[in-house]
Amino acid sequence: MKRVLTGIQSSGIPHLGNILGAIVPAIELSKKEGTESFIFIADFHSLTTIKDAPTRIKNVYAVAAAWIAFGFDTEKNFFYRQSKIPQVTELTWYLSCFTPFPMLANAHSFKDKSDKLSDVNAGLFVYPVLMAADIILYQANEVPVGKDQVQHLEITRDIAQHFNNLYGQTFVLPKAVIDENVMIIPGTDGQKMSKSYNNFIDIFLPEKELEKQIKLIVTDSKELEESKNPDTCNVFKLFSLIADNASIKTMREKYIAGGYGYGHAKKELFNTILEKYKLQREKYNYLMQNTNELEALLSIGENKAAQVAQVTLTDVRQKLGF
Ligand code: ADP
Ligand code: TRP
């Protein structure tokens, strides 16, 4: 069985970029035969930036609800909160003692974050070691990630290899999997959609608020009658990511013909989101109202994950003389 593992930080409500760029492709991958997926919510990692407990709790549920709403099969796979498997923090300590200080000091993401954030805490510095522990604790073979995480995977392999060299085969060396086909989803301002740029579309919002977000999509100021260029328009780009081919073709023709305004296009985008994600929106909202169901699914996953984690940790403890 090939083990595919990925973590998603609970730093907000998953937006359309997270869904199309990470959640949907990972769910597709998890359906493959001969594969078992470990999908977890990296809530310990989120403590590097989020300190407020109610916010964390809400985000954890939101991330969990989004995975379930999009059809992640929690029975076949492993679905858990990082913080519920405390073995990961113990392993992080062991691995820290095998991680050269300069390797962490040179990590791009630490440098970026320490330039941008006012709170440069040691958690940000140790972040890649916790991430390495997340991965090798479960002996994962493949880790689908975005390009920004590739260096973290290199660090993970280095740490695992170093440990294996000293103590004999202990950890599987994981491989980063970058799906070049996954597109960067643009936000309402045309930049990459991101929580940090506040340009995201939250497809789970109530209708009125969702419509408001869609109305904020930036366009040029062409008049209604004028012919418009679909290929440079953010509304059209987002529409193309979710609509069927025939509707995309029709909208393209309307743009070029003129007499079709951005307001019309936004309305069509809005209706398409409502239609396409009707079931997911219902399921998400149901689960956010019934978090006991999320708790039940997560705790089954957490029991399964803890067993895998314990096997690795027992081996490591023995090798280290604890
Ligand atoms: P954000 O930029 O909103 O903070 P994260 O960095 O937490 O998002 O990303 C979580 C996952 O979603 C990652 O796998 C990332 O590659 C994916 N992702 C985030 N934004 C986009 C986007 N605009 N297009 C495609 N994938 C994205
Ligand atoms: N650092 C990852 C991110 O910000 C999240 C993450 C934590 C992760 N642990 C992981 C991803 C283990 C893959 C494997 O996107």
Short mmCIF file of C-alpha atoms and ligand atoms in Angstrom, two decimals:
data_model
loop_
_atom_site.label_atom_id
_atom_site.label_comp_id
_atom_site.label_asym_id
_atom_site.label_seq_id
_atom_site.Cartn_x
_atom_site.Cartn_y
_atom_site.Cartn_z
CA MET A 1 0.00 0.00 0.00
CA LYS A 2 1.38 3.38 -0.96
CA ARG A 3 0.95 6.00 1.75
CA VAL A 4 0.10 9.49 0.59
CA LEU A 5 0.09 12.13 3.30
CA THR A 6 -0.69 15.79 3.41
CA GLY A 7 -1.48 18.39 6.02
CA ILE A 8 -3.46 21.55 5.71
CA GLN A 9 -3.06 24.30 8.27
CA SER A 10 -6.17 25.40 10.10
CA SER A 11 -5.54 29.05 9.50
CA GLY A 12 -8.95 29.98 8.08
CA ILE A 13 -12.00 28.73 6.21
CA PRO A 14 -10.91 26.89 3.07
CA HIS A 15 -11.45 29.14 0.05
CA LEU A 16 -11.97 28.28 -3.61
CA GLY A 17 -8.17 28.28 -4.20
CA ASN A 18 -7.60 25.77 -1.38
CA ILE A 19 -10.48 23.65 -2.61
CA LEU A 20 -9.51 23.48 -6.28
CA GLY A 21 -5.76 23.60 -5.64
CA ALA A 22 -5.44 21.17 -2.74
CA ILE A 23 -8.59 19.49 -1.45
CA VAL A 24 -10.15 18.23 -4.69
CA PRO A 25 -6.87 16.88 -6.19
CA ALA A 26 -5.97 15.15 -2.90
CA ILE A 27 -9.40 13.52 -2.75
CA GLU A 28 -9.00 12.28 -6.33
CA LEU A 29 -5.61 10.81 -5.41
CA SER A 30 -7.07 9.14 -2.31
CA LYS A 31 -9.52 7.19 -4.47
CA LYS A 32 -6.75 5.33 -6.31
CA GLU A 33 -6.44 1.67 -5.60
CA GLY A 34 -3.35 0.62 -3.70
CA THR A 35 -3.18 4.00 -2.01
CA GLU A 36 -4.12 5.04 1.49
CA SER A 37 -4.23 8.72 2.29
CA PHE A 38 -3.33 10.40 5.53
CA ILE A 39 -5.04 13.78 5.58
CA PHE A 40 -4.60 15.80 8.70
CA ILE A 41 -5.33 19.24 10.03
CA ALA A 42 -2.08 20.92 11.04
CA ASP A 43 -3.47 22.68 14.09
CA PHE A 44 -0.16 22.64 16.00
CA HIS A 45 1.43 24.48 13.09
CA SER A 46 -1.34 27.08 13.19
CA LEU A 47 -0.22 28.08 16.70
CA THR A 48 2.81 29.78 15.14
CA THR A 49 0.44 32.51 13.97
CA ILE A 50 -3.01 32.06 15.56
CA LYS A 51 -3.18 32.40 19.34
CA ASP A 52 -6.93 32.67 19.89
CA ALA A 53 -8.56 29.38 20.97
CA PRO A 54 -12.13 29.93 19.64
CA THR A 55 -10.67 30.94 16.27
CA ARG A 56 -8.56 27.80 16.16
CA ILE A 57 -11.48 25.57 17.10
CA LYS A 58 -13.70 27.11 14.43
CA ASN A 59 -10.98 26.83 11.77
CA VAL A 60 -10.30 23.20 12.60
CA TYR A 61 -13.98 22.37 12.16
CA ALA A 62 -14.17 24.43 8.96
CA VAL A 63 -11.23 22.59 7.42
CA ALA A 64 -12.61 19.21 8.51
CA ALA A 65 -16.10 20.04 7.21
CA ALA A 66 -14.71 21.12 3.83
CA TRP A 67 -12.88 17.79 3.33
CA ILE A 68 -15.97 15.81 4.22
CA ALA A 69 -18.26 18.01 2.15
CA PHE A 70 -16.08 17.36 -0.91
CA GLY A 71 -16.30 13.62 -0.37
CA PHE A 72 -13.15 12.53 1.41
CA ASP A 73 -13.63 8.89 2.40
CA THR A 74 -12.64 8.79 6.06
CA GLU A 75 -13.23 5.06 6.31
CA LYS A 76 -10.77 4.00 3.66
CA ASN A 77 -8.25 6.65 4.69
CA PHE A 78 -6.86 8.38 7.76
CA PHE A 79 -8.35 11.72 8.81
CA TYR A 80 -7.14 13.37 12.00
CA ARG A 81 -6.06 16.44 13.90
CA GLN A 82 -2.30 16.69 14.27
CA SER A 83 -2.70 17.73 17.92
CA LYS A 84 -4.61 14.56 18.83
CA ILE A 85 -1.60 12.38 18.10
CA PRO A 86 0.89 13.66 20.69
CA GLN A 87 3.52 11.21 19.45
CA VAL A 88 4.27 13.85 16.83
CA THR A 89 5.62 16.34 19.37
CA GLU A 90 7.80 13.72 21.01
CA LEU A 91 9.24 12.78 17.63
CA THR A 92 9.76 16.48 16.87
CA TRP A 93 12.03 16.75 19.90
CA TYR A 94 14.08 13.73 18.86
CA LEU A 95 14.39 14.97 15.30
CA SER A 96 15.36 18.47 16.49
CA CYS A 97 18.46 16.94 18.05
CA PHE A 98 19.47 15.58 14.64
CA THR A 99 18.74 18.76 12.71
CA PRO A 100 21.65 21.09 12.02
CA PHE A 101 20.80 24.62 13.17
CA PRO A 102 21.92 26.27 9.88
CA MET A 103 19.54 24.07 7.88
CA LEU A 104 16.60 25.71 9.66
CA ALA A 105 18.16 29.15 9.66
CA ASN A 106 18.43 28.94 5.86
CA ALA A 107 14.86 27.78 5.21
CA HIS A 108 13.14 30.20 2.78
CA SER A 109 9.83 30.07 4.53
CA PHE A 110 11.40 31.01 7.86
CA LYS A 111 13.24 33.90 6.24
CA ASP A 112 10.07 35.10 4.48
CA LYS A 113 7.97 34.84 7.61
CA SER A 114 10.56 36.44 9.87
CA ASP A 115 10.77 39.39 7.44
CA LYS A 116 6.99 39.83 7.35
CA LEU A 117 5.66 38.93 10.78
CA SER A 118 6.03 41.00 13.92
CA ASP A 119 5.95 37.87 16.12
CA VAL A 120 9.04 35.88 15.13
CA ASN A 121 8.72 33.00 17.58
CA ALA A 122 10.84 29.86 17.90
CA GLY A 123 7.85 27.84 16.69
CA LEU A 124 8.28 29.39 13.25
CA PHE A 125 11.90 28.32 13.33
CA VAL A 126 11.19 24.72 14.34
CA TYR A 127 8.18 24.52 11.98
CA PRO A 128 10.00 22.31 9.40
CA VAL A 129 11.00 19.78 12.07
CA LEU A 130 7.40 19.39 13.19
CA MET A 131 6.49 19.00 9.53
CA ALA A 132 9.18 16.32 9.10
CA ALA A 133 7.77 14.50 12.14
CA ASP A 134 4.25 14.75 10.65
CA ILE A 135 5.45 12.90 7.60
CA ILE A 136 7.94 10.30 8.77
CA LEU A 137 5.94 9.32 11.86
CA TYR A 138 3.48 7.71 9.41
CA GLN A 139 6.15 6.39 7.02
CA ALA A 140 4.58 8.29 4.14
CA ASN A 141 5.83 7.58 0.62
CA GLU A 142 4.40 10.60 -1.17
CA VAL A 143 3.50 14.09 -0.03
CA PRO A 144 1.46 16.24 -2.42
CA VAL A 145 2.33 19.87 -1.74
CA GLY A 146 2.52 23.25 -3.40
CA LYS A 147 5.87 24.52 -4.72
CA ASP A 148 6.42 26.63 -1.61
CA GLN A 149 6.71 23.46 0.50
CA VAL A 150 9.37 21.68 -1.57
CA GLN A 151 12.22 22.85 0.64
CA HIS A 152 10.41 21.51 3.69
CA LEU A 153 10.31 18.11 2.02
CA GLU A 154 14.04 18.30 1.30
CA ILE A 155 14.63 19.06 4.97
CA THR A 156 12.42 16.11 5.90
CA ARG A 157 14.40 13.73 3.71
CA ASP A 158 17.71 15.03 5.04
CA ILE A 159 16.64 14.52 8.64
CA ALA A 160 15.23 11.05 7.94
CA GLN A 161 18.30 9.98 5.98
CA HIS A 162 20.64 11.24 8.69
CA PHE A 163 18.72 9.25 11.33
CA ASN A 164 18.67 6.12 9.14
CA ASN A 165 22.43 6.40 8.60
CA LEU A 166 23.06 6.49 12.33
CA TYR A 167 20.52 3.95 13.57
CA GLY A 168 19.67 1.73 10.61
CA GLN A 169 16.52 1.80 8.51
CA THR A 170 13.87 3.58 10.58
CA PHE A 171 12.05 6.03 8.33
CA VAL A 172 10.73 5.85 4.78
CA LEU A 173 12.20 8.72 2.75
CA PRO A 174 9.18 10.65 1.47
CA LYS A 175 8.90 12.19 -1.98
CA ALA A 176 7.26 15.56 -2.68
CA VAL A 177 4.62 15.33 -5.39
CA ILE A 178 3.93 18.55 -7.22
CA ASP A 179 1.04 18.43 -9.59
CA GLU A 180 1.95 20.75 -12.43
CA ASN A 181 -1.63 20.52 -13.73
CA VAL A 182 -3.07 22.13 -10.65
CA MET A 183 -3.61 25.70 -11.58
CA ILE A 184 -3.04 28.73 -9.45
CA ILE A 185 -6.54 29.96 -8.78
CA PRO A 186 -6.78 33.74 -9.13
CA GLY A 187 -8.40 35.83 -6.40
CA THR A 188 -10.89 38.66 -6.78
CA ASP A 189 -8.00 41.06 -7.59
CA GLY A 190 -6.30 38.75 -10.13
CA GLN A 191 -3.36 37.83 -7.83
CA LYS A 192 -3.10 34.26 -6.45
CA MET A 193 -6.13 33.67 -4.26
CA SER A 194 -4.91 33.65 -0.66
CA LYS A 195 -6.08 34.27 2.86
CA SER A 196 -3.12 36.61 3.25
CA TYR A 197 -4.24 38.86 0.38
CA ASN A 198 -7.87 38.96 1.46
CA ASN A 199 -8.93 38.34 -2.13
CA PHE A 200 -10.61 34.99 -1.65
CA ILE A 201 -14.00 33.54 -2.45
CA ASP A 202 -15.52 31.51 0.35
CA ILE A 203 -17.99 29.24 -1.42
CA PHE A 204 -19.59 28.22 1.87
CA LEU A 205 -20.90 31.70 2.71
CA PRO A 206 -24.63 32.45 2.84
CA GLU A 207 -25.91 33.54 -0.58
CA LYS A 208 -25.99 37.30 0.04
CA GLU A 209 -22.45 37.42 1.39
CA LEU A 210 -21.14 35.18 -1.36
CA GLU A 211 -22.73 37.45 -3.95
CA LYS A 212 -21.03 40.42 -2.30
CA GLN A 213 -17.62 38.74 -2.57
CA ILE A 214 -18.22 37.99 -6.23
CA LYS A 215 -19.24 41.58 -6.90
CA LEU A 216 -15.82 42.62 -5.58
CA ILE A 217 -14.01 40.86 -8.45
CA VAL A 218 -11.93 43.49 -10.17
CA THR A 219 -12.56 44.12 -13.90
CA ASP A 220 -11.67 46.85 -16.35
CA SER A 221 -14.16 49.65 -16.91
CA LYS A 222 -15.50 48.77 -20.38
CA GLU A 223 -19.10 49.82 -21.04
CA LEU A 224 -21.89 47.29 -21.39
CA GLU A 225 -22.08 47.53 -25.21
CA GLU A 226 -18.35 47.15 -25.80
CA SER A 227 -16.66 43.93 -26.85
CA LYS A 228 -14.59 42.49 -23.99
CA ASN A 229 -11.54 40.24 -23.74
CA PRO A 230 -12.42 37.08 -21.80
CA ASP A 231 -8.78 36.03 -21.51
CA THR A 232 -7.77 38.98 -19.37
CA CYS A 233 -10.91 39.01 -17.21
CA ASN A 234 -10.88 37.61 -13.66
CA VAL A 235 -14.60 36.85 -13.73
CA PHE A 236 -14.22 34.77 -16.87
CA LYS A 237 -11.13 33.00 -15.49
CA LEU A 238 -12.97 31.95 -12.35
CA PHE A 239 -16.03 30.95 -14.37
CA SER A 240 -13.82 28.76 -16.62
CA LEU A 241 -12.52 26.89 -13.61
CA ILE A 242 -15.92 25.67 -12.53
CA ALA A 243 -18.38 25.79 -15.44
CA ASP A 244 -18.94 23.13 -18.11
CA ASN A 245 -17.40 23.54 -21.56
CA ALA A 246 -20.58 24.59 -23.32
CA SER A 247 -21.27 27.38 -20.80
CA ILE A 248 -17.67 28.57 -21.00
CA LYS A 249 -17.92 28.73 -24.79
CA THR A 250 -21.18 30.68 -24.60
CA MET A 251 -19.80 33.17 -22.11
CA ARG A 252 -16.70 33.68 -24.26
CA GLU A 253 -18.92 34.50 -27.24
CA LYS A 254 -20.98 36.94 -25.19
CA TYR A 255 -17.83 38.75 -24.03
CA ILE A 256 -16.60 39.15 -27.58
CA ALA A 257 -19.98 40.13 -29.02
CA GLY A 258 -20.51 43.03 -26.59
CA GLY A 259 -23.83 44.01 -25.01
CA TYR A 260 -22.91 41.76 -22.09
CA GLY A 261 -21.66 43.43 -18.92
CA TYR A 262 -19.38 42.32 -16.10
CA GLY A 263 -22.41 42.43 -13.81
CA HIS A 264 -24.06 39.77 -15.99
CA ALA A 265 -20.94 37.63 -15.93
CA LYS A 266 -20.69 37.94 -12.15
CA LYS A 267 -24.30 36.89 -11.78
CA GLU A 268 -23.63 33.81 -13.94
CA LEU A 269 -20.54 32.98 -11.91
CA PHE A 270 -22.54 33.33 -8.70
CA ASN A 271 -25.34 31.07 -9.97
CA THR A 272 -22.83 28.50 -11.21
CA ILE A 273 -21.11 28.35 -7.82
CA LEU A 274 -24.46 27.88 -6.09
CA GLU A 275 -25.49 25.15 -8.51
CA LYS A 276 -22.17 23.33 -8.74
CA TYR A 277 -21.50 23.35 -5.01
CA LYS A 278 -25.08 22.99 -3.81
CA LEU A 279 -24.50 19.66 -2.07
CA GLN A 280 -21.12 20.66 -0.67
CA ARG A 281 -22.57 23.89 0.74
CA GLU A 282 -25.40 21.98 2.37
CA LYS A 283 -23.11 19.34 3.80
CA TYR A 284 -20.61 21.92 5.06
CA ASN A 285 -23.27 23.98 6.79
CA TYR A 286 -24.87 20.89 8.27
CA LEU A 287 -21.54 19.74 9.70
CA MET A 288 -20.71 23.19 11.09
CA GLN A 289 -24.05 23.02 12.93
CA ASN A 290 -23.42 19.44 14.02
CA THR A 291 -19.79 19.42 15.00
CA ASN A 292 -20.39 16.30 17.10
CA GLU A 293 -20.49 14.42 13.77
CA LEU A 294 -17.14 15.89 12.81
CA GLU A 295 -15.78 14.94 16.22
CA ALA A 296 -16.97 11.36 15.72
CA LEU A 297 -15.33 11.03 12.29
CA LEU A 298 -12.11 12.62 13.49
CA SER A 299 -11.84 10.49 16.58
CA ILE A 300 -12.12 7.29 14.51
CA GLY A 301 -9.31 8.59 12.30
CA GLU A 302 -7.29 9.61 15.33
CA ASN A 303 -7.48 6.13 16.84
CA LYS A 304 -6.28 4.60 13.58
CA ALA A 305 -3.51 7.16 13.13
CA ALA A 306 -2.29 6.79 16.72
CA GLN A 307 -1.67 3.09 16.16
CA VAL A 308 0.54 3.75 13.15
CA ALA A 309 2.34 6.54 15.00
CA GLN A 310 3.00 4.39 18.05
CA VAL A 311 4.77 1.70 16.01
CA THR A 312 7.26 4.23 14.66
CA LEU A 313 7.75 5.96 17.97
CA THR A 314 8.40 2.72 19.85
CA ASP A 315 11.12 1.85 17.35
CA VAL A 316 12.69 5.31 17.64
CA ARG A 317 12.62 5.25 21.45
CA GLN A 318 14.32 1.87 21.50
CA LYS A 319 17.01 2.97 19.08
CA LEU A 320 17.71 6.08 21.15
CA GLY A 321 17.76 4.26 24.47
CA PHE A 322 14.65 5.76 26.02
P1 ADP B 1 -3.39 30.60 1.69
O1 ADP B 1 -2.50 31.16 0.61
O2 ADP B 1 -4.79 31.01 1.52
O3 ADP B 1 -2.85 30.88 3.10
P2 ADP B 1 -2.35 27.96 2.14
O4 ADP B 1 -0.95 28.43 1.91
O5 ADP B 1 -2.78 27.64 3.55
O6 ADP B 1 -3.36 29.03 1.51
O7 ADP B 1 -2.61 26.72 1.20
C1 ADP B 1 -3.26 25.53 1.54
C2 ADP B 1 -3.27 24.66 0.30
O8 ADP B 1 -4.07 25.25 -0.74
C3 ADP B 1 -1.88 24.45 -0.30
O9 ADP B 1 -1.80 23.12 -0.79
C4 ADP B 1 -1.83 25.42 -1.47
O10 ADP B 1 -0.96 24.98 -2.50
C5 ADP B 1 -3.31 25.44 -1.93
N1 ADP B 1 -3.65 26.77 -2.48
C6 ADP B 1 -3.75 27.91 -1.78
N2 ADP B 1 -4.09 28.94 -2.57
C7 ADP B 1 -4.19 28.45 -3.83
C8 ADP B 1 -4.51 29.02 -5.10
N3 ADP B 1 -4.79 30.31 -5.24
N4 ADP B 1 -4.52 28.21 -6.17
C9 ADP B 1 -4.22 26.89 -6.04
N5 ADP B 1 -3.92 26.29 -4.87
C10 ADP B 1 -3.90 27.04 -3.77
N1 TRP B 2 3.37 23.44 5.98
C1 TRP B 2 2.23 23.03 5.19
C2 TRP B 2 1.56 24.28 4.57
O1 TRP B 2 1.68 25.37 5.10
C3 TRP B 2 1.21 22.30 6.04
C4 TRP B 2 1.79 21.02 6.58
C5 TRP B 2 2.12 20.76 7.88
C6 TRP B 2 2.10 19.85 5.83
N2 TRP B 2 2.61 19.50 7.99
C7 TRP B 2 2.61 18.92 6.76
C8 TRP B 2 1.98 19.53 4.48
C9 TRP B 2 3.03 17.64 6.34
C10 TRP B 2 2.40 18.25 4.07
C11 TRP B 2 2.92 17.33 5.01
O2 TRP B 2 0.89 24.15 3.55
#
